[in-house]
Coordinates of C-alpha atoms in Angstrom, one line a residue:
Chain A
M1 CA -0.8 31.3 -18.5
D2 CA 3.0 30.7 -18.2
A3 CA 4.1 27.7 -20.2
V4 CA 6.0 25.1 -18.3
S5 CA 8.0 22.3 -19.9
C6 CA 6.0 19.4 -18.5
S7 CA 2.5 18.5 -17.3
I8 CA 2.3 15.2 -15.3
F9 CA -1.0 13.3 -15.5
F10 CA -1.1 11.0 -12.5
H11 CA -4.0 8.6 -11.9
N12 CA -4.2 7.3 -8.3
Y13 CA -6.3 4.3 -7.2
Y14 CA -4.3 2.9 -4.2
G15 CA -3.8 6.1 -2.1
E16 CA -0.4 6.8 -0.6
D17 CA -0.6 10.4 -1.8
H18 CA 2.3 11.5 0.4
K19 CA 4.5 9.0 -1.3
W20 CA 3.7 10.2 -4.8
F21 CA 3.9 13.9 -4.0
S22 CA 7.3 13.3 -2.4
F23 CA 8.3 11.3 -5.4
F24 CA 7.5 14.2 -7.8
G25 CA 9.2 16.7 -5.5
K26 CA 12.4 14.6 -5.5
E27 CA 12.5 13.7 -9.3
L28 CA 11.2 16.8 -11.1
T29 CA 13.9 19.4 -11.4
S30 CA 12.2 21.8 -13.8
P31 CA 8.9 23.6 -13.7
Y32 CA 5.9 21.3 -14.0
N33 CA 2.2 21.2 -13.6
L34 CA 0.7 18.2 -11.7
F35 CA -2.7 17.0 -12.7
Y36 CA -3.7 14.4 -10.1
N37 CA -6.7 12.2 -10.3
A38 CA -7.8 10.2 -7.3
V39 CA -10.6 7.5 -7.6
R40 CA -13.1 8.7 -5.1
T41 CA -14.7 5.3 -4.6
S42 CA -11.4 3.4 -4.2
Y43 CA -11.4 1.3 -1.0
Y44 CA -7.8 2.4 -0.4
R45 CA -8.9 6.1 -0.4
V46 CA -12.2 6.1 1.4
N47 CA -10.6 4.2 4.2
A48 CA -8.1 7.0 4.8
P49 CA -10.0 10.2 4.0
G50 CA -8.6 13.7 4.1
I51 CA -5.3 13.0 2.4
L52 CA -5.5 15.4 -0.4
G53 CA -5.0 18.6 1.4
N54 CA -3.2 21.8 0.5
N55 CA -0.1 20.8 2.6
L56 CA 0.7 18.2 -0.1
K57 CA 1.9 21.0 -2.3
Q58 CA 4.9 21.5 0.0
L59 CA 6.0 17.9 -0.6
S60 CA 5.9 18.4 -4.4
G61 CA 9.1 20.4 -4.5
P62 CA 10.0 24.0 -5.5
H63 CA 9.4 23.3 -9.2
L64 CA 5.7 22.5 -8.9
H65 CA 4.0 25.3 -10.8
Q66 CA 0.4 24.4 -10.4
L67 CA -1.5 21.5 -8.9
F68 CA -4.9 20.4 -10.2
V69 CA -6.7 17.7 -8.3
R70 CA -9.7 15.7 -9.6
Q71 CA -11.7 12.9 -7.9
S72 CA -13.2 10.7 -10.5
T73 CA -15.4 7.6 -10.5
N74 CA -13.8 4.3 -11.3
K75 CA -14.3 4.1 -15.0
G76 CA -11.9 3.0 -17.7
K77 CA -9.2 2.3 -15.1
D78 CA -6.1 4.5 -15.6
I79 CA -7.1 5.4 -19.1
G80 CA -10.4 6.8 -17.8
G81 CA -8.5 8.8 -15.2
K82 CA -6.0 10.2 -17.7
L83 CA -8.9 11.3 -19.9
V84 CA -10.4 13.2 -17.0
L85 CA -7.1 15.0 -16.6
M86 CA -6.8 15.6 -20.3
D87 CA -10.3 17.3 -20.1
A88 CA -9.1 19.4 -17.2
Y89 CA -5.9 20.3 -19.0
L90 CA -7.8 21.6 -22.1
K91 CA -10.5 23.4 -20.1
L92 CA -8.0 25.2 -18.0
D93 CA -6.0 26.3 -21.1
T94 CA -2.8 25.0 -19.5
R95 CA -0.1 24.4 -22.0
S96 CA 3.2 22.6 -21.8
D97 CA 5.8 21.1 -24.1
Y98 CA 5.4 17.5 -22.9
I99 CA 2.9 15.4 -21.0
L100 CA 4.0 12.5 -18.8
L101 CA 1.3 9.9 -18.2
L102 CA 1.7 7.8 -15.0
H103 CA -0.4 5.9 -12.6
D104 CA 0.1 3.8 -9.4
K105 CA 0.1 0.5 -11.2
R106 CA 0.1 -2.7 -9.2
S107 CA -1.2 -5.4 -11.5
L108 CA -2.1 -7.7 -8.6
Y109 CA -3.0 -10.5 -11.0
H110 CA 0.5 -10.7 -12.4
N111 CA 3.2 -12.5 -10.5
R112 CA 5.8 -9.9 -11.5
G113 CA 3.7 -6.8 -10.9
Q114 CA 6.2 -5.0 -8.7
Q115 CA 9.0 -5.5 -11.3
W116 CA 6.8 -4.2 -14.0
Q117 CA 5.9 -1.1 -12.1
E118 CA 9.6 -0.3 -11.5
T119 CA 10.3 -0.8 -15.2
L120 CA 7.6 1.7 -16.2
F121 CA 8.4 4.3 -13.6
R122 CA 12.0 4.6 -14.7
I123 CA 11.0 7.4 -17.1
A124 CA 10.0 9.6 -14.1
H125 CA 13.4 9.4 -12.5
K126 CA 15.5 12.6 -12.8
E127 CA 18.5 10.9 -14.5
V128 CA 16.2 9.5 -17.2
I129 CA 14.1 12.7 -17.6
S130 CA 17.1 14.6 -18.8
K131 CA 17.7 11.9 -21.5
V132 CA 14.0 12.1 -22.5
H133 CA 14.1 15.8 -23.0
A134 CA 17.3 15.6 -25.0
I135 CA 15.6 13.0 -27.3
F136 CA 12.6 15.3 -27.9
R137 CA 14.9 18.2 -28.5
T138 CA 17.3 16.5 -31.0
Q139 CA 14.9 14.1 -32.7
P140 CA 11.8 16.0 -33.9
Q141 CA 10.2 12.9 -35.4
V142 CA 9.9 11.3 -32.0
G143 CA 6.5 11.7 -30.6
I144 CA 6.6 9.3 -27.6
V145 CA 9.4 8.3 -25.3
A146 CA 9.0 5.4 -22.9
S147 CA 11.0 2.8 -21.0
E148 CA 12.7 0.5 -23.6
S149 CA 11.3 -2.7 -22.2
S150 CA 7.7 -1.4 -22.2
I151 CA 7.6 -0.9 -25.9
R152 CA 5.8 -3.8 -27.6
N153 CA 4.6 -4.6 -31.0
E154 CA 1.1 -6.1 -31.0
A155 CA 2.0 -8.4 -33.9
D156 CA 4.8 -10.0 -31.8
N157 CA 2.8 -10.4 -28.6
D158 CA 2.5 -13.7 -26.9
Q159 CA -1.2 -13.3 -27.2
Q160 CA -1.2 -13.5 -31.0
R161 CA -4.9 -13.8 -31.3
E162 CA -7.3 -12.0 -33.5
D163 CA -9.0 -10.7 -30.3
Y164 CA -5.9 -8.7 -29.5
T165 CA -4.4 -7.6 -32.7
N166 CA -7.6 -6.8 -34.4
S167 CA -10.4 -6.9 -31.9
F168 CA -13.8 -5.6 -32.8
F169 CA -13.2 -2.6 -30.4
I170 CA -9.8 -1.8 -32.0
K171 CA -11.2 -1.9 -35.5
E172 CA -14.3 0.2 -34.6
L173 CA -12.3 2.8 -32.7
K174 CA -9.6 3.1 -35.4
E175 CA -12.4 3.9 -38.0
Q176 CA -14.3 6.2 -35.6
Y177 CA -11.3 8.3 -34.8
G178 CA -9.4 8.1 -38.0
I179 CA -6.4 6.4 -36.5
H180 CA -4.4 4.3 -39.0
P181 CA -0.9 3.7 -37.7
P182 CA 1.8 2.4 -40.0
G183 CA 2.7 -0.4 -37.6
L184 CA 1.4 -1.9 -34.3
Q185 CA 4.1 -0.6 -31.9
Y186 CA 2.7 0.7 -28.6
V187 CA 3.7 1.3 -25.0
A188 CA 2.4 -1.4 -22.7
G189 CA 1.3 0.0 -19.3
T190 CA 0.4 3.4 -20.7
M191 CA 3.2 5.3 -19.0
F192 CA 5.2 7.5 -21.3
W193 CA 6.2 11.0 -22.3
V194 CA 4.4 12.5 -25.3
R195 CA 4.7 15.8 -27.1
A196 CA 1.8 17.7 -25.6
S197 CA 0.7 19.3 -29.0
L198 CA -0.1 15.8 -30.4
F199 CA -2.5 15.0 -27.6
E200 CA -3.9 18.6 -27.6
D201 CA -4.7 18.4 -31.3
F202 CA -6.5 15.0 -31.0
F203 CA -8.5 15.8 -27.9
Q204 CA -9.5 19.2 -29.0
Q205 CA -11.2 17.4 -31.9
Y206 CA -12.5 14.4 -29.9
D207 CA -13.9 15.1 -26.4
P208 CA -12.1 13.1 -23.8
M209 CA -15.2 12.9 -21.6
M210 CA -17.2 11.4 -24.5
I211 CA -14.4 8.8 -25.1
R212 CA -14.4 8.0 -21.4
S213 CA -18.2 7.5 -21.3
E214 CA -17.7 4.5 -23.5
L215 CA -15.1 2.7 -21.3
E216 CA -15.8 -0.1 -18.9
E217 CA -16.5 0.4 -15.2
G218 CA -14.4 -0.9 -12.5
N219 CA -11.0 -2.6 -12.6
V220 CA -11.3 -4.8 -15.6
T221 CA -8.3 -7.0 -16.3
D222 CA -6.8 -7.7 -19.8
E223 CA -8.1 -11.3 -19.9
L224 CA -10.7 -10.3 -22.6
P225 CA -10.7 -7.5 -25.1
T226 CA -12.1 -4.2 -23.7
K227 CA -12.3 -0.7 -24.9
A228 CA -9.9 0.4 -22.2
H229 CA -7.5 -2.2 -23.5
A230 CA -8.0 -0.8 -27.0
W231 CA -7.3 2.7 -25.9
E232 CA -4.0 1.6 -24.4
R233 CA -3.0 1.0 -27.9
L234 CA -4.8 3.9 -29.5
L235 CA -3.2 6.5 -27.3
C236 CA 0.1 5.5 -28.9
W237 CA -1.3 4.9 -32.4
M238 CA -2.8 8.3 -32.6
V239 CA 0.8 9.6 -32.4
T240 CA 2.4 7.1 -34.8
S241 CA -0.4 7.6 -37.3
K242 CA 0.7 11.2 -37.6
G243 CA 4.2 10.1 -38.7
F244 CA 5.8 10.3 -35.3
K245 CA 7.9 7.5 -33.7
I246 CA 8.1 5.8 -30.3
K247 CA 11.5 5.8 -28.8
G248 CA 12.8 3.7 -25.9
V249 CA 15.1 4.9 -23.2
Chain B
M1 CA -24.1 25.3 11.1
L2 CA -27.0 23.0 11.8
A3 CA -28.7 23.5 8.5
N4 CA -27.2 23.7 5.0
I5 CA -26.8 27.3 3.8
Y6 CA -26.8 27.8 0.1
H7 CA -25.4 31.2 -1.1
I8 CA -26.8 31.8 -4.6
V9 CA -24.2 33.8 -6.5
R10 CA -25.0 35.2 -9.9
Q11 CA -22.6 35.3 -12.9
D12 CA -21.0 38.7 -12.4
L13 CA -20.1 37.9 -8.8
W14 CA -18.6 34.5 -9.2
R15 CA -16.5 35.8 -12.1
Q16 CA -14.7 37.8 -9.4
G17 CA -13.7 34.4 -8.1
V18 CA -12.6 35.5 -4.6
F19 CA -14.2 33.3 -1.9
G20 CA -12.7 33.3 1.6
N21 CA -13.6 31.2 4.6
V22 CA -17.3 30.1 3.9
E23 CA -19.2 27.7 6.0
G24 CA -22.1 27.2 3.5
V25 CA -22.2 26.1 -0.1
I26 CA -21.4 28.6 -2.9
V27 CA -24.1 28.0 -5.5
M28 CA -22.9 29.3 -8.9
Q29 CA -25.8 30.4 -11.1
V30 CA -25.1 29.5 -14.7
N31 CA -26.9 29.1 -18.0
T32 CA -26.1 26.1 -20.2
S33 CA -23.9 27.8 -22.8
A34 CA -20.5 26.2 -23.3
S35 CA -18.6 29.5 -22.8
E36 CA -20.3 30.2 -19.5
L37 CA -19.8 26.7 -18.2
L38 CA -16.1 26.9 -19.2
D39 CA -15.7 30.2 -17.4
C40 CA -17.4 28.8 -14.3
Y41 CA -15.2 25.7 -14.4
Q42 CA -12.0 27.7 -14.5
V43 CA -13.2 29.8 -11.6
V44 CA -14.1 26.8 -9.5
S45 CA -10.9 25.0 -10.4
R46 CA -8.9 27.8 -8.7
M47 CA -10.9 27.8 -5.5
P48 CA -9.1 26.6 -2.3
A49 CA -9.8 23.0 -1.2
G50 CA -12.1 24.0 1.8
V51 CA -14.8 25.8 -0.2
R52 CA -17.9 23.8 -1.2
V53 CA -19.5 24.6 -4.6
C54 CA -22.5 23.5 -6.6
L55 CA -24.2 24.6 -9.8
F56 CA -27.5 26.3 -10.2
M57 CA -28.5 26.0 -13.8
T58 CA -31.2 28.1 -15.4
V59 CA -32.4 26.1 -18.4
D60 CA -34.2 27.6 -21.4
R61 CA -33.5 24.8 -23.8
P62 CA -32.7 21.0 -23.9
I63 CA -29.0 20.1 -23.4
D64 CA -27.0 17.9 -25.6
R65 CA -24.5 15.2 -24.5
A66 CA -21.5 17.6 -24.9
A67 CA -23.1 20.2 -22.6
A68 CA -24.1 17.4 -20.1
N69 CA -20.4 16.2 -20.1
C70 CA -19.3 19.8 -19.4
I71 CA -21.6 19.8 -16.4
I72 CA -20.5 16.3 -15.2
A73 CA -16.9 17.5 -15.3
F74 CA -17.7 19.8 -12.4
F75 CA -18.5 16.7 -10.3
F76 CA -14.9 15.6 -10.4
L77 CA -13.7 18.8 -8.8
Q78 CA -12.5 18.4 -5.2
T79 CA -14.7 21.3 -4.1
Y80 CA -17.9 20.1 -5.7
Y81 CA -20.7 19.6 -3.1
S82 CA -22.2 16.2 -2.6
K83 CA -25.3 15.4 -0.5
A84 CA -25.2 11.9 1.0
N85 CA -22.3 11.1 -1.3
V86 CA -24.2 12.1 -4.4
P87 CA -23.3 15.2 -6.4
F88 CA -25.9 17.8 -6.0
I89 CA -27.1 20.3 -8.7
L90 CA -29.9 22.8 -8.8
V91 CA -32.1 23.5 -11.8
Q92 CA -34.5 26.3 -12.6
E93 CA -36.6 25.9 -15.7
L94 CA -37.5 28.9 -17.8
L95 CA -39.9 26.9 -19.9
P96 CA -42.5 24.4 -18.5
D97 CA -41.5 20.7 -18.3
L98 CA -38.0 21.4 -19.4
A99 CA -36.5 20.4 -16.1
T100 CA -37.6 16.9 -16.5
S101 CA -35.9 16.3 -19.8
V102 CA -32.8 18.1 -18.7
S103 CA -32.7 16.0 -15.5
E104 CA -33.0 12.8 -17.5
D105 CA -30.2 13.8 -19.8
L106 CA -28.0 14.8 -16.9
I107 CA -28.6 11.5 -15.1
A108 CA -27.8 9.5 -18.3
A109 CA -24.6 11.5 -18.8
A110 CA -23.6 11.0 -15.1
R111 CA -24.2 7.3 -15.3
A112 CA -22.1 7.1 -18.4
Q113 CA -19.3 8.7 -16.4
G114 CA -19.6 6.1 -13.6
F115 CA -21.9 7.9 -11.2
K116 CA -24.6 5.7 -9.7
D117 CA -26.8 8.7 -9.2
I118 CA -26.9 12.4 -8.9
S119 CA -29.2 14.6 -6.9
I120 CA -31.1 17.3 -8.8
G121 CA -33.1 19.9 -7.0
L122 CA -35.7 22.0 -8.8
L123 CA -35.4 25.4 -7.3
E124 CA -38.2 27.9 -7.7
L125 CA -37.1 31.2 -6.4
N126 CA -39.9 31.7 -3.9
R127 CA -40.5 31.5 -0.2
K128 CA -42.0 27.9 -0.4
N129 CA -38.6 26.5 -1.0
N130 CA -36.8 28.2 1.8
Y131 CA -35.5 30.7 -0.6
V132 CA -34.9 34.3 0.3
E133 CA -32.9 37.2 -1.1
Y134 CA -30.5 39.0 1.2
L135 CA -31.1 42.7 1.3
P136 CA -29.9 45.4 3.8
D137 CA -33.5 45.8 5.1
N138 CA -34.7 42.2 5.3
Q139 CA -32.3 40.7 7.9
E140 CA -35.2 40.1 10.3
E141 CA -37.0 38.1 7.6
I142 CA -33.9 35.9 7.2
R143 CA -33.5 35.4 10.9
S144 CA -37.2 34.4 11.1
E145 CA -36.8 31.9 8.2
Y146 CA -33.8 30.3 9.9
R147 CA -35.4 30.2 13.3
M148 CA -38.4 28.3 11.7
L149 CA -36.0 25.9 10.0
L150 CA -34.2 25.2 13.3
N151 CA -37.4 24.6 15.2
A152 CA -39.0 22.4 12.6
D153 CA -39.7 18.7 13.6
I154 CA -38.6 17.4 10.2
A155 CA -35.1 18.3 9.0
A156 CA -35.4 20.6 6.1
D157 CA -32.8 20.7 3.4
G158 CA -31.6 24.2 4.2
L159 CA -31.9 27.8 3.4
Y160 CA -31.2 29.3 -0.1
I161 CA -30.1 32.9 0.1
K162 CA -29.4 35.0 -2.9
V163 CA -26.6 37.4 -2.3
S164 CA -25.7 40.6 -4.2
S165 CA -22.0 40.9 -3.2
L166 CA -19.3 38.7 -1.8
E167 CA -19.4 40.6 1.5
D168 CA -23.0 39.5 1.9
I169 CA -21.9 35.9 2.3
T170 CA -19.9 36.9 5.4
S171 CA -22.8 39.0 6.8
V172 CA -25.3 36.3 6.2
E173 CA -23.3 33.7 8.0
A174 CA -22.6 36.0 10.9
L175 CA -26.4 36.7 11.1
L176 CA -27.3 33.0 11.1
M177 CA -24.6 32.0 13.6
K178 CA -26.2 34.5 16.0
V179 CA -29.6 32.9 15.4
E180 CA -28.1 29.5 16.2
Q181 CA -26.5 30.7 19.4
Q182 CA -29.9 32.1 20.5
F183 CA -31.5 28.7 19.6
Q184 CA -28.8 26.9 21.6
E185 CA -29.6 29.1 24.6
S186 CA -33.4 28.8 24.3
S187 CA -33.6 25.1 23.4
P188 CA -30.3 23.4 24.5
A189 CA -31.6 19.9 24.4
L190 CA -33.1 20.2 20.9
F191 CA -29.9 21.9 19.8
L192 CA -27.8 19.0 21.1
L193 CA -30.0 16.5 19.4
K194 CA -29.8 18.3 16.1
K195 CA -26.0 18.6 16.4
E196 CA -25.7 14.9 17.2
N197 CA -28.0 14.0 14.3
Q198 CA -25.8 15.9 12.0
I199 CA -22.7 14.2 13.3
L200 CA -24.3 10.7 13.0
R201 CA -25.6 11.4 9.5
S202 CA -22.1 12.3 8.4
R203 CA -20.6 9.2 10.0
I204 CA -23.2 7.0 8.4
E205 CA -22.4 8.5 5.0
G206 CA -18.7 7.9 5.5
L207 CA -19.3 4.3 6.6
E208 CA -21.6 3.6 3.6
M209 CA -18.9 4.8 1.3
V210 CA -16.4 2.5 3.0
Q211 CA -18.8 -0.5 2.9
E212 CA -19.6 0.0 -0.8
A213 CA -15.9 0.5 -1.6
A214 CA -15.0 -2.7 0.3
K215 CA -17.7 -4.7 -1.5
Q216 CA -16.3 -3.5 -4.9
E217 CA -12.7 -4.3 -3.9
L218 CA -13.6 -7.8 -2.8
V219 CA -15.1 -8.5 -6.2
I220 CA -12.0 -7.1 -7.9
L221 CA -9.6 -9.1 -5.7
A222 CA -11.6 -12.3 -6.2
S223 CA -11.2 -11.8 -9.9
H224 CA -7.5 -11.3 -9.5
I225 CA -7.1 -14.5 -7.5
N226 CA -9.0 -16.4 -10.2
T227 CA -6.6 -15.0 -12.8
L228 CA -3.6 -15.9 -10.7
R229 CA -4.9 -19.4 -10.1
S230 CA -5.6 -20.1 -13.7
A231 CA -2.2 -18.9 -14.9
S232 CA 0.1 -19.7 -12.0
Q233 CA 3.2 -21.7 -12.2
A234 CA 2.0 -23.9 -9.3
T235 CA -1.1 -24.9 -11.4
H236 CA 1.2 -25.6 -14.3
L237 CA 3.4 -27.8 -12.2
Q238 CA 0.5 -29.6 -10.6
N239 CA -1.0 -30.4 -14.0
Y240 CA 2.4 -31.6 -15.3
Y241 CA 2.8 -33.9 -12.2
T242 CA -0.7 -35.2 -12.5
H243 CA -0.3 -36.1 -16.2
E244 CA 3.2 -37.5 -16.0
Y245 CA 3.1 -39.4 -12.7
E246 CA -0.2 -39.5 -10.9
I247 CA -2.2 -41.2 -13.6
L248 CA 0.3 -44.2 -13.7
P249 CA -0.9 -47.5 -12.0
L250 CA 0.1 -48.3 -8.4
W251 CA 2.1 -51.4 -9.3
Y252 CA 4.3 -49.3 -11.7
K253 CA 4.9 -46.7 -9.1
R254 CA 5.9 -49.3 -6.5
F255 CA 8.3 -50.9 -9.0
G256 CA 9.8 -47.4 -9.4
H257 CA 10.3 -47.2 -5.6
V258 CA 12.3 -50.5 -5.6
L259 CA 14.3 -49.3 -8.5
K260 CA 15.3 -46.2 -6.6
V261 CA 16.5 -48.3 -3.7
M262 CA 18.6 -50.5 -6.0
M263 CA 20.1 -47.3 -7.6
G264 CA 21.0 -45.9 -4.2
K265 CA 18.6 -42.9 -4.5
R266 CA 16.3 -44.0 -1.7
S267 CA 16.7 -45.8 1.7
F268 CA 15.5 -49.5 1.9
R269 CA 13.7 -48.9 5.2
S270 CA 11.6 -46.1 3.8
L271 CA 9.8 -48.8 1.7
F272 CA 8.2 -50.1 4.9
N273 CA 8.3 -47.2 7.3
D274 CA 7.0 -43.7 6.7
H275 CA 8.9 -42.2 9.6
V276 CA 12.5 -42.7 8.3
K277 CA 14.3 -40.5 5.9
K278 CA 13.3 -41.3 2.4
Y279 CA 16.0 -39.7 0.2
K280 CA 19.8 -39.5 0.6
Q281 CA 19.8 -35.7 0.0

């Protein structure tokens, strides 16, 4: 299989497929594979069936190399969806230099959800993408690139409670998967670029579907600690525990 | 077509991976080895969106969770066939009683991946289960089987046809379409009823999905509303107002009103009349 520079993993819950495919067609200016997961039982999708047809490929621009669509159950929120796509990526033996994780985030229970989405999606705009690629090329110790304001340190969080910094789930999963990061920096919102090889190495060792089977069902919020919430941190810490850094753009 | 047609395709055929315009369901015969499941997954992933596919597993040993997860991954493919909104898989056991344990393991793995249920059909390759093999000299047998299916009072699941080549699929469907046309001519009322039944079943399945999805979404939105209420600025302000002002005694509040008038912040007439302007700005 030809290598392309980028594979996008996009998890969709709220529909509007045309909007997202047009977005990728407009912003991606080098060859890319698109792994697109749609939650089959989402109300926003069952109410408007037949959206995911072959004609969507035309909207995705001339640089779309291959499109892989999955229709998953609602488990583990966007983390669960991205694990389904990681499983597909490995099974199909597709390879790329970078993986871009995205999802159609709305955060309906936050009063600044729209603003938050715009902040996170900056990294998928073409003018920022060129900066991201330059960082990866010139700074080999960078493993993850994300929007500057989305990078947090768990120790500095407003919610400085044991539940968050050291929840039972986080402790258990760190031991189970051998993830011991030097610090607690992570990307809130789970939208970032990562060197594909780092995820490939981890998920070839630990089955993404097995990890997904342990996540919570439905759209759990971050009011209480959950495994999905823990994996939002661990997806970054698996990179930093290998000595790589998170860089903001 | 009025009934489901399942084209059973063995390993050497589906590896060719070229399926054109097919009305029925392509049933991919696989064993439970990781390498065969992976090959099959890669072939199915590349099929066009309109094709419907399901697995037919021949099991000669119990399966572990990793193998079960490999199988469940097929259910996420756009092309994977569902019956009444539930992913469908066929199983043939090569040892007695194996199908039961394999079914239980598959159901457990599917539930762990968020499926409420899956539909597992135990297929014995004999005439009892509407199974027949397509051969050049048994076309009349297939016509007869399909005719019986169409004329049956109770809706049978469908016809399982083992094919030996990809061209057989096209030949089988052309054969069965002719039988349906003859059925339509000989029993037009029954044909119409069966057609309408098919359309209505499909609509019911669609509406059931919408209803279930709407129920789930209402629960989610109610939870979001509670979160917003508990953390909103309006609630914060209300609590501040209540604690700083509302709990004070009435005489103290009234003294405050008089003080505002003396300071020029409030109109004198508003002390006695609710319908005049209270504040200067």
